């Protein structure tokens, strides 16, 4: 491997490492920490559960002892899947949804994508990888995926992969 290739590779590796280093939030709450019964989120979920907003759960769920953020998110997910936007508690539920977004994503909760005023929605995602071995070889890969929601019944998917040796 030439010096120029090594320099470019190390620069790309440093850039990739610095980007992922900023992606981690050290202040984010742990999903398996216990939620205090005195906290606003615990009280809100318990009240909504008592009102029957979570059909799969009863208030007995809260009597069994300590509850983690992940367990509380499972109740919130049940509420989100059965709630009415015109309900008086819609604002509280949206605040809970924002607070527990990471746990809801881990539980597989996904909102149905709706087009704004009939306009198409374009989603883009992908990943990249650079691999360096001790014998001096290096390779890389970039993958890009797109999904275009044209209307309720029409979606176009496209993707591509580029390998660099």
XYZ file of N, CA, C and O in Angstrom, residues 9-151:
572
model
N -6.503 6.516 3.885
C -7.223 5.538 4.695
C -7.276 5.982 6.153
O -8.343 5.946 6.788
N -6.165 6.399 6.710
C -6.136 6.839 8.109
C -6.981 8.093 8.322
O -7.645 8.241 9.349
N -7.003 8.995 7.344
C -7.849 10.186 7.436
C -9.323 9.797 7.443
O -10.109 10.306 8.249
N -9.700 8.890 6.558
C -11.091 8.425 6.512
C -11.456 7.698 7.793
O -12.564 7.858 8.323
N -10.543 6.901 8.313
C -10.792 6.169 9.562
C -10.970 7.133 10.721
O -11.883 6.983 11.538
N -10.134 8.142 10.800
C -10.249 9.148 11.855
C -11.567 9.910 11.746
O -12.241 10.164 12.750
N -11.959 10.265 10.526
C -13.229 10.981 10.317
C -14.409 10.116 10.733
O -15.330 10.579 11.414
N -14.382 8.845 10.362
C -15.475 7.936 10.727
C -15.541 7.741 12.238
O -16.624 7.718 12.830
N -14.391 7.612 12.871
C -14.369 7.419 14.328
C -14.861 8.661 15.057
O -15.555 8.565 16.071
N -14.526 9.829 14.560
C -14.962 11.051 15.243
C -16.461 11.279 15.071
O -17.123 11.771 15.971
N -17.017 10.907 13.940
C -18.462 11.056 13.720
C -19.233 10.140 14.655
O -20.184 10.553 15.303
N -18.839 8.883 14.768
C -19.559 7.954 15.643
C -19.343 8.308 17.105
O -20.197 8.032 17.932
N -18.230 8.929 17.434
C -17.987 9.338 18.820
C -18.978 10.391 19.281
O -19.380 10.428 20.434
N -19.415 11.258 18.370
C -20.375 12.287 18.720
C -21.804 11.748 18.739
O -22.699 12.394 19.265
N -22.032 10.587 18.166
C -23.385 10.040 18.082
C -23.864 9.476 19.420
O -25.056 9.346 19.637
N -22.981 9.135 20.320
C -23.372 8.543 21.589
C -23.664 9.631 22.612
O -22.872 10.539 22.813
N -24.800 9.546 23.247
C -25.189 10.507 24.268
C -24.941 9.890 25.640
O -25.659 8.990 26.061
N -23.927 10.365 26.338
C -23.591 9.801 27.646
C -24.640 10.133 28.695
O -24.700 9.507 29.741
N -25.486 11.118 28.435
C -26.511 11.508 29.392
C -27.849 10.821 29.144
O -28.804 11.054 29.880
N -27.940 9.995 28.106
C -29.184 9.294 27.811
C -29.484 8.298 28.928
O -28.586 7.611 29.430
N -30.744 8.206 29.339
C -31.087 7.275 30.415
C -30.963 5.822 29.959
O -31.186 5.501 28.796
N -30.603 4.957 30.889
C -30.484 3.534 30.630
C -31.879 2.928 30.583
O -32.693 3.157 31.467
N -32.159 2.127 29.579
C -33.483 1.522 29.418
C -33.850 0.582 30.557
O -35.018 0.292 30.760
N -32.854 0.102 31.287
C -33.137 -0.860 32.345
C -33.016 -0.262 33.737
O -32.998 -0.972 34.734
N -32.957 1.077 33.817
C -33.022 1.753 35.114
C -34.459 1.738 35.602
O -35.399 1.849 34.810
N -34.625 1.638 36.900
C -35.969 1.678 37.485
C -36.512 3.103 37.402
O -35.787 4.074 37.560
N -37.810 3.209 37.132
C -38.483 4.504 37.070
C -39.093 4.764 38.435
O -39.779 3.916 38.999
N -38.847 5.937 38.964
C -39.365 6.297 40.279
C -40.887 6.475 40.224
O -41.398 7.156 39.331
N -41.613 5.884 41.172
C -43.068 6.072 41.207
C -43.479 7.532 41.409
O -44.622 7.892 41.158
N -42.555 8.385 41.833
C -42.855 9.802 42.032
C -42.629 10.627 40.766
O -42.976 11.804 40.740
N -42.079 10.037 39.701
C -41.774 10.787 38.483
C -43.049 11.053 37.678
O -44.028 10.323 37.766
N -42.995 12.108 36.860
C -44.169 12.502 36.069
C -44.568 11.432 35.077
O -45.757 11.198 34.855
N -43.578 10.765 34.462
C -43.899 9.761 33.460
C -44.575 8.537 34.077
O -45.548 8.021 33.535
N -44.083 8.096 35.223
C -44.685 6.962 35.917
C -46.125 7.291 36.291
O -47.044 6.500 36.046
N -46.330 8.465 36.890
C -47.678 8.868 37.322
C -48.625 9.001 36.127
O -49.784 8.581 36.200
N -48.137 9.580 35.042
C -48.972 9.761 33.853
C -49.385 8.422 33.265
O -50.562 8.199 32.956
N -48.428 7.504 33.115
C -48.736 6.190 32.548
C -49.690 5.426 33.469
O -50.646 4.804 33.006
N -49.459 5.499 34.766
C -50.336 4.807 35.712
C -51.761 5.356 35.634
O -52.731 4.598 35.616
N -51.899 6.675 35.562
C -53.227 7.296 35.464
C -53.926 6.885 34.171
O -55.105 6.509 34.187
N -53.214 6.940 33.052
C -53.797 6.558 31.773
C -54.169 5.078 31.751
O -55.193 4.697 31.178
N -53.355 4.269 32.389
C -53.636 2.833 32.473
C -54.896 2.599 33.306
O -55.742 1.766 32.961
N -55.033 3.330 34.392
C -56.213 3.219 35.255
C -57.479 3.620 34.498
O -58.555 3.088 34.744
N -57.347 4.566 33.573
C -58.477 5.017 32.763
C -58.792 4.064 31.609
O -59.720 4.298 30.839
N -58.000 2.991 31.470
C -58.257 1.998 30.425
C -57.662 2.330 29.076
O -58.081 1.771 28.057
N -56.682 3.197 29.024
C -56.062 3.610 27.747
C -55.092 2.561 27.203
O -54.723 2.614 26.046
N -54.660 1.625 28.064
C -53.766 0.543 27.636
C -54.525 -0.772 27.801
O -54.524 -1.371 28.868
N -55.205 -1.234 26.750
C -56.061 -2.416 26.870
C -55.347 -3.694 27.338
O -55.962 -4.541 27.966
N -54.056 -3.810 27.054
C -53.328 -5.031 27.425
C -52.797 -5.003 28.857
O -52.225 -5.988 29.317
N -52.974 -3.883 29.571
C -52.430 -3.747 30.921
C -53.519 -3.265 31.878
O -54.402 -2.514 31.492
N -53.389 -3.675 33.122
C -54.277 -3.182 34.172
C -53.424 -2.455 35.195
O -52.188 -2.502 35.135
N -54.063 -1.820 36.165
C -53.285 -1.120 37.185
C -52.530 -2.094 38.085
O -51.640 -1.695 38.818
N -52.844 -3.393 38.016
C -52.085 -4.404 38.770
C -50.633 -4.465 38.306
O -49.752 -4.884 39.058
N -50.396 -4.079 37.067
C -49.036 -4.064 36.530
C -48.112 -3.201 37.387
O -46.944 -3.516 37.571
N -48.651 -2.138 37.966
C -47.854 -1.207 38.754
C -47.675 -1.662 40.199
O -46.866 -1.108 40.915
N -48.406 -2.658 40.624
C -48.307 -3.145 42.012
C -47.238 -4.214 42.193
O -46.959 -4.619 43.312
N -46.656 -4.673 41.137
C -45.720 -5.802 41.246
C -44.317 -5.396 41.668
O -43.442 -6.230 41.796
N -44.065 -4.131 41.845
C -42.747 -3.692 42.310
C -42.103 -2.729 41.345
O -42.767 -2.007 40.620
N -40.794 -2.733 41.327
C -40.007 -1.815 40.513
C -40.266 -2.033 39.021
O -40.355 -3.163 38.547
N -40.368 -0.928 38.278
C -40.624 -0.990 36.841
C -39.502 -0.242 36.126
O -39.143 0.868 36.494
N -38.961 -0.852 35.078
C -37.889 -0.226 34.304
C -38.467 0.666 33.215
O -39.661 0.599 32.901
N -37.617 1.497 32.626
C -38.045 2.350 31.508
C -38.548 1.498 30.351
O -39.520 1.848 29.690
N -37.903 0.373 30.110
C -38.296 -0.516 29.018
C -39.699 -1.069 29.247
O -40.512 -1.122 28.333
N -39.988 -1.488 30.483
C -41.319 -2.003 30.812
C -42.373 -0.902 30.694
O -43.477 -1.139 30.194
N -42.040 0.293 31.144
C -42.966 1.413 31.044
C -43.212 1.753 29.571
O -44.337 2.074 29.179
N -42.182 1.638 28.758
C -42.322 1.897 27.320
C -43.258 0.881 26.672
O -43.970 1.219 25.719
N -43.283 -0.350 27.167
C -44.200 -1.346 26.599
C -45.653 -0.949 26.848
O -46.519 -1.164 26.004
N -45.935 -0.331 27.997
C -47.283 0.165 28.286
C -47.584 1.352 27.370
O -48.684 1.454 26.809
N -46.620 2.250 27.193
C -46.798 3.414 26.321
C -47.052 2.959 24.887
O -47.918 3.501 24.188
N -46.337 1.936 24.441
C -46.533 1.399 23.091
C -47.964 0.899 22.928
O -48.617 1.168 21.916
N -48.467 0.194 23.928
C -49.845 -0.303 23.882
C -50.833 0.860 23.791
O -51.803 0.815 23.031
N -50.577 1.920 24.552
C -51.448 3.096 24.509
C -51.405 3.769 23.138
O -52.442 4.172 22.607
N -50.209 3.906 22.571
C -50.067 4.553 21.272
C -50.779 3.772 20.174
O -51.327 4.354 19.233
N -50.764 2.464 20.279
C -51.397 1.632 19.261
C -52.917 1.645 19.354
O -53.593 1.226 18.418
N -53.464 2.113 20.484
C -54.916 2.110 20.675
C -55.491 3.484 20.990
O -56.621 3.586 21.441
N -54.744 4.543 20.763
C -55.247 5.857 21.175
C -55.945 6.599 20.039
O -55.752 6.306 18.862
N -56.745 7.563 20.429
C -57.466 8.420 19.499
C -56.835 9.808 19.549
O -56.634 10.361 20.630
N -56.529 10.367 18.395
C -55.873 11.681 18.341
C -56.716 12.784 18.974
O -56.205 13.801 19.397
N -58.013 12.604 19.013
C -58.910 13.620 19.564
C -59.113 13.469 21.068
O -59.857 14.238 21.671
N -58.457 12.495 21.663
C -58.590 12.259 23.101
C -57.965 13.404 23.890
O -56.980 14.007 23.462
N -58.497 13.693 25.057
C -57.984 14.799 25.888
C -56.564 14.532 26.377
O -55.843 15.457 26.714
N -56.139 13.285 26.416
C -54.808 12.924 26.896
C -53.783 12.796 25.773
O -52.676 12.316 25.992
N -54.132 13.240 24.575
C -53.232 13.103 23.425
C -51.901 13.830 23.655
O -50.839 13.302 23.349
N -51.941 15.021 24.237
C -50.718 15.787 24.492
C -49.779 15.071 25.446
O -48.566 15.017 25.222
N -50.329 14.516 26.521
C -49.510 13.776 27.488
C -48.876 12.560 26.842
O -47.707 12.250 27.081
N -49.648 11.873 26.010
C -49.135 10.684 25.348
C -48.023 11.032 24.360
O -47.035 10.309 24.257
N -48.148 12.155 23.677
C -47.103 12.579 22.738
C -45.824 12.968 23.486
O -44.720 12.719 23.021
N -45.967 13.561 24.670
C -44.800 13.899 25.492
C -44.104 12.615 25.950
O -42.866 12.520 25.919
N -44.884 11.601 26.340
C -44.312 10.311 26.735
C -43.632 9.646 25.538
O -42.557 9.053 25.673
N -44.250 9.752 24.369
C -43.675 9.150 23.162
C -42.309 9.750 22.853
O -41.370 9.040 22.500
N -42.196 11.057 23.029
C -40.920 11.729 22.775
C -39.875 11.309 23.814
O -38.722 11.043 23.477
N -40.260 11.242 25.080
C -39.343 10.877 26.163
C -38.839 9.435 26.022
O -37.696 9.140 26.350
N -39.696 8.541 25.547
C -39.356 7.118 25.475
C -39.131 6.656 24.034
O -39.309 5.479 23.721
N -38.715 7.536 23.151
C -38.551 7.215 21.731
C -37.578 6.063 21.506
O -37.831 5.174 20.692
N -36.457 6.069 22.221
C -35.451 5.021 22.034
C -35.986 3.656 22.447
O -35.797 2.656 21.749
N -36.682 3.594 23.565
C -37.242 2.329 24.032
C -38.370 1.859 23.117
O -38.490 0.664 22.842
N -39.181 2.795 22.627
C -40.263 2.430 21.715
C -39.709 1.865 20.416
O -40.248 0.900 19.859
N -38.623 2.447 19.938
C -37.987 1.919 18.730
C -37.461 0.505 18.976
O -37.603 -0.372 18.131
N -36.873 0.279 20.150
C -36.365 -1.061 20.484
C -37.505 -2.076 20.581
O -37.313 -3.259 20.286
N -38.685 -1.622 20.976
C -39.853 -2.502 21.066
C -40.512 -2.731 19.705
O -41.447 -3.511 19.592
N -40.047 -2.028 18.678
C -40.582 -2.220 17.334
C -41.746 -1.311 17.003
O -42.449 -1.542 16.024
N -41.977 -0.259 17.788
C -43.076 0.657 17.497
C -42.701 1.541 16.326
O -41.661 2.161 16.296
N -43.562 1.566 15.336
C -43.370 2.419 14.178
C -44.708 3.068 13.840
O -45.718 2.399 13.739
N -44.654 4.368 13.655
C -45.854 5.062 13.215
C -45.993 4.886 11.717
O -44.997 4.853 10.999
N -47.223 4.812 11.265
C -47.461 4.714 9.841
C -47.086 6.047 9.204
O -47.503 7.101 9.667
N -46.276 5.995 8.176
C -45.861 7.220 7.495
C -47.044 7.782 6.726
O -47.688 7.085 5.968
N -47.306 9.048 6.947
C -48.399 9.709 6.238
C -47.809 10.811 5.373
O -46.924 11.527 5.801
N -48.331 10.924 4.179
C -47.861 11.979 3.309
C -48.538 13.277 3.712
O -49.725 13.306 4.014
N -47.774 14.342 3.739
C -48.308 15.648 4.102
C -49.037 16.245 2.912
O -48.412 16.535 1.887
N -50.333 16.397 3.036
C -51.163 16.991 1.993
C -50.945 16.317 0.641
O -50.840 16.979 -0.385
N -50.833 15.006 0.634
C -50.677 14.268 -0.608
C -49.291 14.313 -1.203
O -49.079 13.820 -2.298
N -48.323 14.914 -0.507
C -46.971 15.005 -1.040
C -46.200 13.724 -0.705
O -46.357 13.168 0.373
N -45.365 13.259 -1.619
C -44.577 12.054 -1.357
C -43.561 12.253 -0.227
O -43.102 13.366 0.008
N -43.238 11.166 0.471
C -42.242 11.191 1.536
C -41.055 10.349 1.073
O -41.227 9.217 0.618
N -39.851 10.903 1.196
C -38.637 10.206 0.797
C -37.803 9.914 2.028
O -37.465 10.821 2.781
N -37.497 8.626 2.254
C -36.639 8.216 3.368
C -35.318 7.743 2.780
O -35.295 7.014 1.802
N -34.215 8.159 3.421
C -32.903 7.724 2.967
C -32.103 7.228 4.162
O -32.201 7.776 5.248
N -31.313 6.201 3.949
C -30.468 5.663 5.008
C -29.324 4.888 4.396
O -29.258 4.692 3.181
N -28.440 4.427 5.242
C -27.322 3.648 4.748
C -26.228 3.518 5.780
O -26.399 3.902 6.936
N -25.130 2.938 5.370
C -23.992 2.777 6.272
C -22.713 2.699 5.456
O -22.745 2.539 4.248
N -21.617 2.836 6.167
C -20.310 2.738 5.536
C -19.354 1.953 6.422
O -19.531 1.881 7.632
N -18.376 1.326 5.809
C -17.413 0.533 6.577
C -16.050 0.652 5.920
O -15.915 0.610 4.704
N -15.033 0.803 6.767
C -13.647 0.766 6.309
C -12.961 -0.299 7.151
O -13.067 -0.300 8.371
N -12.292 -1.218 6.481
C -11.639 -2.323 7.179
C -10.157 -2.328 6.828
O -9.780 -2.220 5.669
N -9.329 -2.436 7.860
C -7.883 -2.434 7.690
C -7.329 -3.660 8.397
O -7.659 -3.921 9.551
N -6.515 -4.430 7.726
C -5.936 -5.620 8.351
C -4.467 -5.393 8.664
O -3.834 -4.490 8.121
N -3.924 -6.222 9.520
C -2.543 -6.051 9.977
C -1.511 -6.262 8.860
O -0.385 -5.796 8.963
N -1.886 -6.964 7.796
C -0.927 -7.176 6.705
C -0.905 -6.016 5.702
O -0.251 -6.090 4.672
N -1.635 -4.930 6.005
C -1.576 -3.737 5.173
C -2.694 -3.611 4.166
O -2.754 -2.638 3.420
N -3.584 -4.585 4.094
C -4.705 -4.504 3.159
C -5.820 -3.653 3.757
O -6.025 -3.626 4.971
N -6.533 -2.983 2.885
C -7.665 -2.170 3.327
C -8.775 -2.283 2.292
O -8.513 -2.433 1.098
N -10.001 -2.261 2.760
C -11.135 -2.220 1.854
C -12.260 -1.430 2.517
O -12.198 -1.104 3.693
N -13.255 -1.126 1.740
C -14.370 -0.347 2.263
C -15.654 -0.692 1.549
O -15.666 -1.325 0.494
N -16.756 -0.271 2.154
C -18.067 -0.518 1.560
C -18.993 0.622 1.963
O -18.961 1.094 3.095
N -19.834 1.034 1.042
C -20.866 2.028 1.305
C -22.174 1.460 0.783
O -22.235 0.964 -0.350
N -23.220 1.490 1.635
C -24.550 1.038 1.217
C -25.537 2.180 1.414
O -25.510 2.846 2.446
N -26.401 2.373 0.449
C -27.419 3.419 0.519
C -28.767 2.789 0.184
O -28.878 2.019 -0.777
N -29.770 3.112 0.993
C -31.125 2.627 0.766
C -32.076 3.813 0.734
O -31.941 4.745 1.525
N -33.024 3.778 -0.169
C -34.035 4.832 -0.230
C -35.413 4.189 -0.339
O -35.560 3.094 -0.897
N -36.390 4.862 0.206
C -37.780 4.421 0.108
C -38.617 5.666 -0.151
O -38.549 6.630 0.592
N -39.393 5.618 -1.216
C -40.224 6.748 -1.595
C -41.683 6.342 -1.453
O -42.168 5.482 -2.180
N -42.373 6.955 -0.480
C -43.791 6.701 -0.262
C -44.562 7.682 -1.141
O -44.736 8.840 -0.776
N -45.021 7.219 -2.287
C -45.703 8.097 -3.232
C -47.122 8.386 -2.755
O -47.563 9.510 -2.726
N -47.846 7.349 -2.402
C -49.158 7.510 -1.785
C -49.393 6.315 -0.868
O -48.477 5.546 -0.602
